[in-house]
CSV table of C-alpha atoms in Angstrom, one decimal:
chain,number,residue,atom,x,y,z
A,1433,MET,CA,0.0,0.0,0.0
A,1434,SER,CA,1.3,3.5,-0.9
A,1435,ALA,CA,0.1,6.9,0.3
A,1436,GLU,CA,-1.4,7.4,-3.2
A,1437,THR,CA,-3.4,4.1,-3.4
A,1438,MET,CA,-5.8,2.7,-0.9
A,1439,THR,CA,-7.1,-0.8,-1.5
A,1440,ILE,CA,-10.7,-1.1,-0.2
A,1441,GLY,CA,-12.4,-4.5,0.2
A,1442,LEU,CA,-16.1,-4.5,-0.6
A,1443,SER,CA,-18.8,-6.9,-1.7
A,1444,SER,CA,-20.8,-6.8,-5.0
A,1445,CYS,CA,-24.0,-6.4,-3.0
A,1446,PRO,CA,-26.1,-3.3,-3.9
A,1447,ASN,CA,-25.7,-1.6,-0.5
A,1448,ASP,CA,-21.9,-1.6,-0.9
A,1449,THR,CA,-21.8,-0.6,-4.5
A,1450,TYR,CA,-24.4,2.1,-3.8
A,1451,ILE,CA,-22.3,3.6,-1.0
A,1452,PHE,CA,-18.9,3.3,-2.7
A,1453,HIS,CA,-19.8,4.2,-6.3
A,1454,ALA,CA,-19.0,7.9,-6.1
A,1455,LEU,CA,-15.7,7.3,-4.3
A,1456,LEU,CA,-14.6,4.6,-6.7
A,1457,HIS,CA,-15.4,6.7,-9.7
A,1458,GLY,CA,-13.8,10.0,-8.6
A,1459,LEU,CA,-17.0,11.8,-8.0
A,1460,VAL,CA,-16.1,13.0,-4.5
A,1461,PRO,CA,-12.8,14.3,-3.2
A,1462,ALA,CA,-10.4,12.0,-1.5
A,1463,PRO,CA,-6.6,12.4,-0.8
A,1464,PHE,CA,-6.0,8.9,-2.1
A,1465,SER,CA,-6.7,6.7,-5.1
A,1466,PRO,CA,-9.2,4.0,-4.1
A,1467,GLU,CA,-8.6,0.5,-5.6
A,1468,PRO,CA,-11.5,-1.9,-5.0
A,1469,HIS,CA,-11.0,-5.5,-4.1
A,1470,MET,CA,-14.5,-7.0,-4.6
A,1471,ALA,CA,-15.3,-10.3,-3.0
A,1472,ASP,CA,-17.9,-12.2,-1.0
A,1473,VAL,CA,-18.1,-10.9,2.5
A,1474,GLU,CA,-16.9,-14.2,4.0
A,1475,GLU,CA,-13.8,-14.0,1.8
A,1476,LEU,CA,-13.3,-10.4,3.0
A,1477,ASN,CA,-13.6,-11.7,6.6
A,1478,GLY,CA,-10.8,-14.2,5.9
A,1479,LEU,CA,-8.6,-11.6,4.4
A,1480,ALA,CA,-9.1,-9.4,7.4
A,1481,ARG,CA,-8.0,-12.2,9.7
A,1482,GLN,CA,-4.8,-12.3,7.6
A,1483,LYS,CA,-4.5,-8.5,7.8
A,1484,ARG,CA,-4.3,-8.4,4.0
A,1485,LEU,CA,-6.4,-5.3,3.3
A,1486,PRO,CA,-5.9,-1.8,4.8
A,1487,VAL,CA,-9.7,-1.0,4.5
A,1488,SER,CA,-12.5,-3.5,4.1
A,1489,LYS,CA,-16.1,-4.3,4.6
A,1490,ILE,CA,-16.5,-7.1,7.1
A,1491,SER,CA,-19.1,-9.0,9.1
A,1492,LEU,CA,-19.6,-8.2,12.8
A,1493,GLY,CA,-19.0,-11.9,13.4
A,1494,VAL,CA,-15.3,-11.6,12.6
A,1495,ILE,CA,-14.6,-8.5,14.8
A,1496,PRO,CA,-13.5,-10.5,17.9
A,1497,TYR,CA,-10.8,-12.1,15.7
A,1498,ILE,CA,-9.5,-8.8,14.2
A,1499,MET,CA,-10.3,-6.1,16.7
A,1500,ASP,CA,-6.7,-5.8,17.9
A,1501,ASP,CA,-5.6,-5.1,14.3
A,1502,TYR,CA,-8.5,-3.1,12.9
A,1503,ALA,CA,-10.7,-0.2,14.0
A,1504,ILE,CA,-14.3,0.3,12.9
A,1505,LEU,CA,-15.2,3.3,10.9
A,1506,SER,CA,-18.3,5.4,11.6
A,1507,SER,CA,-19.4,5.4,7.9
A,1508,GLY,CA,-20.3,2.6,5.5
A,1509,ALA,CA,-22.0,0.2,7.9
A,1510,ALA,CA,-24.9,-2.1,7.3
A,1511,LEU,CA,-26.9,-1.7,10.5
A,1512,GLY,CA,-30.5,-1.0,11.2
A,1513,TRP,CA,-34.0,-2.3,12.1
A,1514,GLY,CA,-35.7,-5.0,10.1
A,1515,CYS,CA,-32.7,-6.1,8.2
A,1516,GLY,CA,-31.7,-9.4,9.9
A,1517,PRO,CA,-30.9,-12.8,8.4
A,1518,LEU,CA,-33.8,-15.2,8.0
A,1519,VAL,CA,-33.9,-18.9,9.0
A,1520,VAL,CA,-35.8,-20.8,6.3
A,1521,ALA,CA,-36.9,-24.4,5.6
A,1522,ARG,CA,-38.9,-26.4,3.1
A,1523,GLU,CA,-41.8,-26.5,5.5
A,1524,GLN,CA,-42.7,-25.2,8.9
A,1525,LEU,CA,-40.9,-27.0,11.7
A,1526,ARG,CA,-41.5,-27.0,15.5
A,1527,GLU,CA,-39.0,-25.1,17.6
A,1528,SER,CA,-38.1,-28.4,19.2
A,1529,ASP,CA,-36.9,-29.6,15.8
A,1530,TRP,CA,-34.6,-26.7,15.3
A,1531,LYS,CA,-32.1,-27.9,17.9
A,1532,HIS,CA,-30.5,-30.8,16.0
A,1533,ALA,CA,-31.4,-29.7,12.4
A,1534,ARG,CA,-28.6,-29.5,9.8
A,1535,VAL,CA,-28.1,-25.8,9.1
A,1536,ALA,CA,-26.7,-24.3,5.9
A,1537,ILE,CA,-24.9,-21.1,6.8
A,1538,PRO,CA,-23.3,-18.4,4.6
A,1539,GLY,CA,-19.9,-18.5,6.3
A,1540,LEU,CA,-18.5,-19.3,9.7
A,1541,MET,CA,-17.5,-15.7,10.4
A,1542,THR,CA,-20.7,-14.0,9.2
A,1543,THR,CA,-23.0,-12.2,11.6
A,1544,ALA,CA,-25.7,-14.6,10.6
A,1545,ASN,CA,-23.7,-17.5,12.1
A,1546,LEU,CA,-22.9,-15.4,15.2
A,1547,LEU,CA,-26.6,-14.8,15.7
A,1548,LEU,CA,-27.3,-18.5,15.6
A,1549,ASP,CA,-24.7,-18.9,18.4
A,1550,LEU,CA,-26.2,-16.1,20.4
A,1551,HIS,CA,-29.8,-17.5,20.0
A,1552,GLY,CA,-28.7,-20.9,21.3
A,1553,GLY,CA,-31.6,-22.9,19.7
A,1554,PHE,CA,-29.6,-24.3,16.8
A,1555,GLN,CA,-27.1,-26.8,17.9
A,1556,GLY,CA,-27.1,-29.2,15.0
A,1557,PRO,CA,-24.3,-29.5,12.4
A,1558,ARG,CA,-23.6,-26.5,10.3
A,1559,GLN,CA,-22.7,-26.6,6.7
A,1560,ASP,CA,-20.5,-23.7,5.6
A,1561,MET,CA,-21.1,-22.4,2.0
A,1562,LEU,CA,-21.4,-19.4,-0.2
A,1563,PHE,CA,-24.5,-17.3,0.7
A,1564,SER,CA,-25.9,-17.8,-2.8
A,1565,ASP,CA,-25.9,-21.6,-2.3
A,1566,VAL,CA,-27.8,-21.8,0.9
A,1567,MET,CA,-31.3,-21.8,-0.5
A,1568,GLU,CA,-30.5,-24.6,-3.0
A,1569,ALA,CA,-29.0,-26.7,-0.2
A,1570,VAL,CA,-32.3,-26.5,1.7
A,1571,ILE,CA,-34.4,-27.1,-1.4
A,1572,SER,CA,-32.4,-30.2,-2.4
A,1573,GLY,CA,-32.5,-31.6,1.2
A,1574,LYS,CA,-28.8,-31.3,1.8
A,1575,ALA,CA,-29.7,-29.2,4.8
A,1576,ASP,CA,-32.8,-29.1,6.9
A,1577,ILE,CA,-32.8,-25.4,7.3
A,1578,GLY,CA,-30.8,-22.5,6.0
A,1579,VAL,CA,-29.8,-19.0,7.1
A,1580,ILE,CA,-30.2,-16.5,4.3
A,1581,ILE,CA,-28.7,-13.1,4.0
A,1582,HIS,CA,-28.5,-10.3,1.4
A,1583,GLU,CA,-31.2,-10.5,-1.3
A,1584,GLY,CA,-32.4,-13.9,-0.1
A,1585,ARG,CA,-34.7,-12.3,2.4
A,1586,PHE,CA,-36.7,-10.9,-0.6
A,1587,THR,CA,-36.8,-14.0,-2.8
A,1588,TYR,CA,-37.0,-17.1,-0.6
A,1589,GLY,CA,-40.8,-17.4,-1.1
A,1590,GLU,CA,-40.3,-17.6,-4.8
A,1591,HIS,CA,-38.3,-20.8,-4.2
A,1592,GLY,CA,-41.0,-22.4,-2.1
A,1593,LEU,CA,-39.3,-21.9,1.2
A,1594,VAL,CA,-40.9,-20.8,4.4
A,1595,LYS,CA,-39.6,-18.5,7.2
A,1596,LEU,CA,-39.0,-20.1,10.6
A,1597,LEU,CA,-37.4,-17.2,12.3
A,1598,ASP,CA,-36.2,-13.6,11.6
A,1599,LEU,CA,-33.0,-13.4,13.5
A,1600,GLY,CA,-33.1,-9.6,13.3
A,1601,GLN,CA,-36.5,-9.5,15.0
A,1602,TRP,CA,-35.2,-11.9,17.7
A,1603,TRP,CA,-32.1,-9.6,18.3
A,1604,GLU,CA,-34.3,-6.5,18.4
A,1605,SER,CA,-36.7,-8.0,20.9
A,1606,VAL,CA,-34.0,-9.3,23.2
A,1607,TYR,CA,-31.5,-6.5,23.0
A,1608,LYS,CA,-33.8,-3.5,22.2
A,1609,ALA,CA,-31.2,-2.3,19.7
A,1610,PRO,CA,-30.7,-2.1,15.9
A,1611,LEU,CA,-28.9,-5.1,14.4
A,1612,PRO,CA,-25.3,-4.6,13.3
A,1613,LEU,CA,-24.6,-6.8,10.2
A,1614,GLY,CA,-21.5,-5.4,8.7
A,1615,ALA,CA,-19.1,-2.5,9.0
A,1616,ILE,CA,-16.1,-0.9,7.4
A,1617,VAL,CA,-12.8,-1.4,9.2
A,1618,VAL,CA,-9.4,0.2,8.8
A,1619,ARG,CA,-6.1,-1.5,9.8
A,1620,ARG,CA,-4.6,0.1,12.9
A,1621,ASP,CA,-1.3,0.7,11.2
A,1622,VAL,CA,-2.8,3.1,8.7
A,1623,PRO,CA,-1.9,6.6,9.7
A,1624,ALA,CA,-4.6,8.3,11.7
A,1625,ALA,CA,-5.0,11.2,9.2
A,1626,THR,CA,-5.4,8.7,6.3
A,1627,ALA,CA,-7.9,6.6,8.2
A,1628,SER,CA,-10.0,9.7,9.0
A,1629,ALA,CA,-9.8,10.7,5.3
A,1630,VAL,CA,-11.2,7.3,4.3
A,1631,GLN,CA,-14.0,7.6,6.8
A,1632,GLU,CA,-15.0,11.1,5.5
A,1633,ALA,CA,-14.6,10.0,1.8
A,1634,ILE,CA,-17.1,7.1,2.4
A,1635,ARG,CA,-19.5,9.5,4.0
A,1636,HIS,CA,-19.3,11.9,1.1
A,1637,SER,CA,-19.7,9.1,-1.3
A,1638,LEU,CA,-23.0,8.0,0.4
A,1639,ASP,CA,-24.1,11.7,0.4
A,1640,TYR,CA,-23.5,11.8,-3.3
A,1641,ALA,CA,-25.5,8.6,-3.9
A,1642,ASN,CA,-28.4,9.9,-1.9
A,1643,ALA,CA,-28.4,13.1,-3.8
A,1644,ASN,CA,-27.9,11.4,-7.2
A,1645,PRO,CA,-29.6,8.0,-6.9
A,1646,ALA,CA,-29.6,7.4,-10.7
A,1647,ALA,CA,-25.8,7.9,-11.0
A,1648,SER,CA,-24.9,4.6,-9.5
A,1649,ARG,CA,-27.6,2.5,-11.2
A,1650,ASP,CA,-25.6,1.0,-14.0
A,1651,TYR,CA,-22.7,0.2,-11.7
A,1652,ILE,CA,-24.9,-1.5,-9.2
A,1653,ARG,CA,-26.6,-3.5,-11.9
A,1654,ALA,CA,-23.3,-4.6,-13.4
A,1655,CYS,CA,-22.0,-5.8,-10.1
A,1656,ALA,CA,-25.3,-7.6,-9.2
A,1657,GLN,CA,-26.2,-9.1,-12.6
A,1658,GLU,CA,-28.7,-11.6,-11.3
A,1659,LEU,CA,-30.8,-9.3,-9.3
A,1660,SER,CA,-33.9,-7.5,-10.6
A,1661,ASP,CA,-34.3,-3.8,-10.3
A,1662,GLU,CA,-37.0,-4.3,-7.7
A,1663,VAL,CA,-34.9,-6.6,-5.5
A,1664,THR,CA,-31.9,-4.2,-5.9
A,1665,GLN,CA,-33.9,-1.2,-4.7
A,1666,ALA,CA,-35.4,-3.2,-1.8
A,1667,HIS,CA,-31.9,-4.3,-0.9
A,1668,ILE,CA,-30.6,-0.7,-0.8
A,1669,LYS,CA,-33.6,0.5,1.1
A,1670,THR,CA,-33.2,-2.2,3.7
A,1671,PHE,CA,-29.4,-2.2,4.3
A,1672,VAL,CA,-28.5,1.4,3.7
A,1673,THR,CA,-29.8,3.4,6.7
A,1674,GLU,CA,-29.0,6.5,8.6
A,1675,PHE,CA,-26.4,4.4,10.5
A,1676,SER,CA,-24.6,3.9,7.2
A,1677,ARG,CA,-23.7,7.6,7.1
A,1678,ASP,CA,-22.8,7.8,10.8
A,1679,LEU,CA,-23.1,5.1,13.4
A,1680,GLY,CA,-23.7,7.7,16.1
A,1681,PRO,CA,-24.1,6.7,19.8
A,1682,ASP,CA,-26.9,4.1,19.1
A,1683,GLY,CA,-25.0,2.4,16.3
A,1684,ARG,CA,-21.8,2.2,18.3
A,1685,SER,CA,-23.6,0.9,21.3
A,1686,ALA,CA,-25.3,-1.8,19.2
A,1687,ILE,CA,-21.9,-2.9,17.8
A,1688,GLU,CA,-20.3,-2.9,21.2
A,1689,ARG,CA,-23.1,-5.1,22.5
A,1690,ILE,CA,-22.9,-7.8,19.8
A,1691,VAL,CA,-19.1,-7.8,19.8
A,1692,SER,CA,-18.9,-8.0,23.6
A,1693,ARG,CA,-21.2,-11.0,23.6
A,1694,ALA,CA,-19.2,-12.7,20.8
A,1695,ALA,CA,-15.9,-11.9,22.5
A,1696,GLU,CA,-17.1,-13.2,25.8
A,1697,LYS,CA,-17.9,-16.6,24.2
A,1698,LEU,CA,-14.3,-16.7,22.9
A,1699,GLY,CA,-12.7,-15.6,26.2
A,1700,LYS,CA,-11.5,-12.4,24.6
A,1701,THR,CA,-11.7,-8.8,26.0
A,1702,LEU,CA,-12.2,-5.7,23.9
A,1703,PRO,CA,-9.1,-3.6,23.0
A,1704,ALA,CA,-8.0,-1.0,25.6
A,1705,ASP,CA,-8.3,1.8,23.0
A,1706,GLY,CA,-11.8,0.7,21.9
A,1707,LEU,CA,-13.4,-0.8,18.8
A,1708,PHE,CA,-13.7,2.4,16.8
A,1709,LEU,CA,-11.5,4.8,15.0
A,1710,ASN,CA,-11.0,7.7,17.4
């Protein structure tokens, strides 16, 4: 990494491409040249554990493993109300049947898998796979139930699946807080001024997207080729919230809550200098 170039990990999901479009296309000022590394979020989680990328989108589920090496930015997050992963099956199952069911998950380090751990009602074997393969695993009978993320929450009914549980609603009811799904992190060895500039550039990029929603349409469509315009817009509306611009006290509190619970299960403590970029 040079001072002139900043590699940024992001997914091809519409919420990320919507937020980052202006920054990646030079439509907002930034004292660096952004270079995107686009990958599935679970791949980005793995790269973060290897400290490979200076800036990256990650799942909250991986934060306990990387919190000593990365700080969370206040802009770019996927965090809100009514946006949680869904647990689906081929038919309705009793809660007593959930405990030992085979579960297809979209990655071991995803927030979806962390929520299963925190819920405690799913103790059967978990099958780790790409998020886009989860529904097919359930349909084919390779898994009894599946946890779907991203656009799956809008399309599972079209595939004949039924919802057993909304993990976001469960989180909200238990913790009385919005659900943190993903965030942007910066490696702690990035100079403070540069890290702050990245945070501000992402915020300006989102402001541009909100002011010029048509500008990013072709880029979003190109990155998410299999999604209809209707699903794409629903995706953005669900996962890009006021917390995406600035976490604020409520967003930070929600992140601290879920990370603290996850870290506690791993016997880890939060960094002395905090989770967030100061």
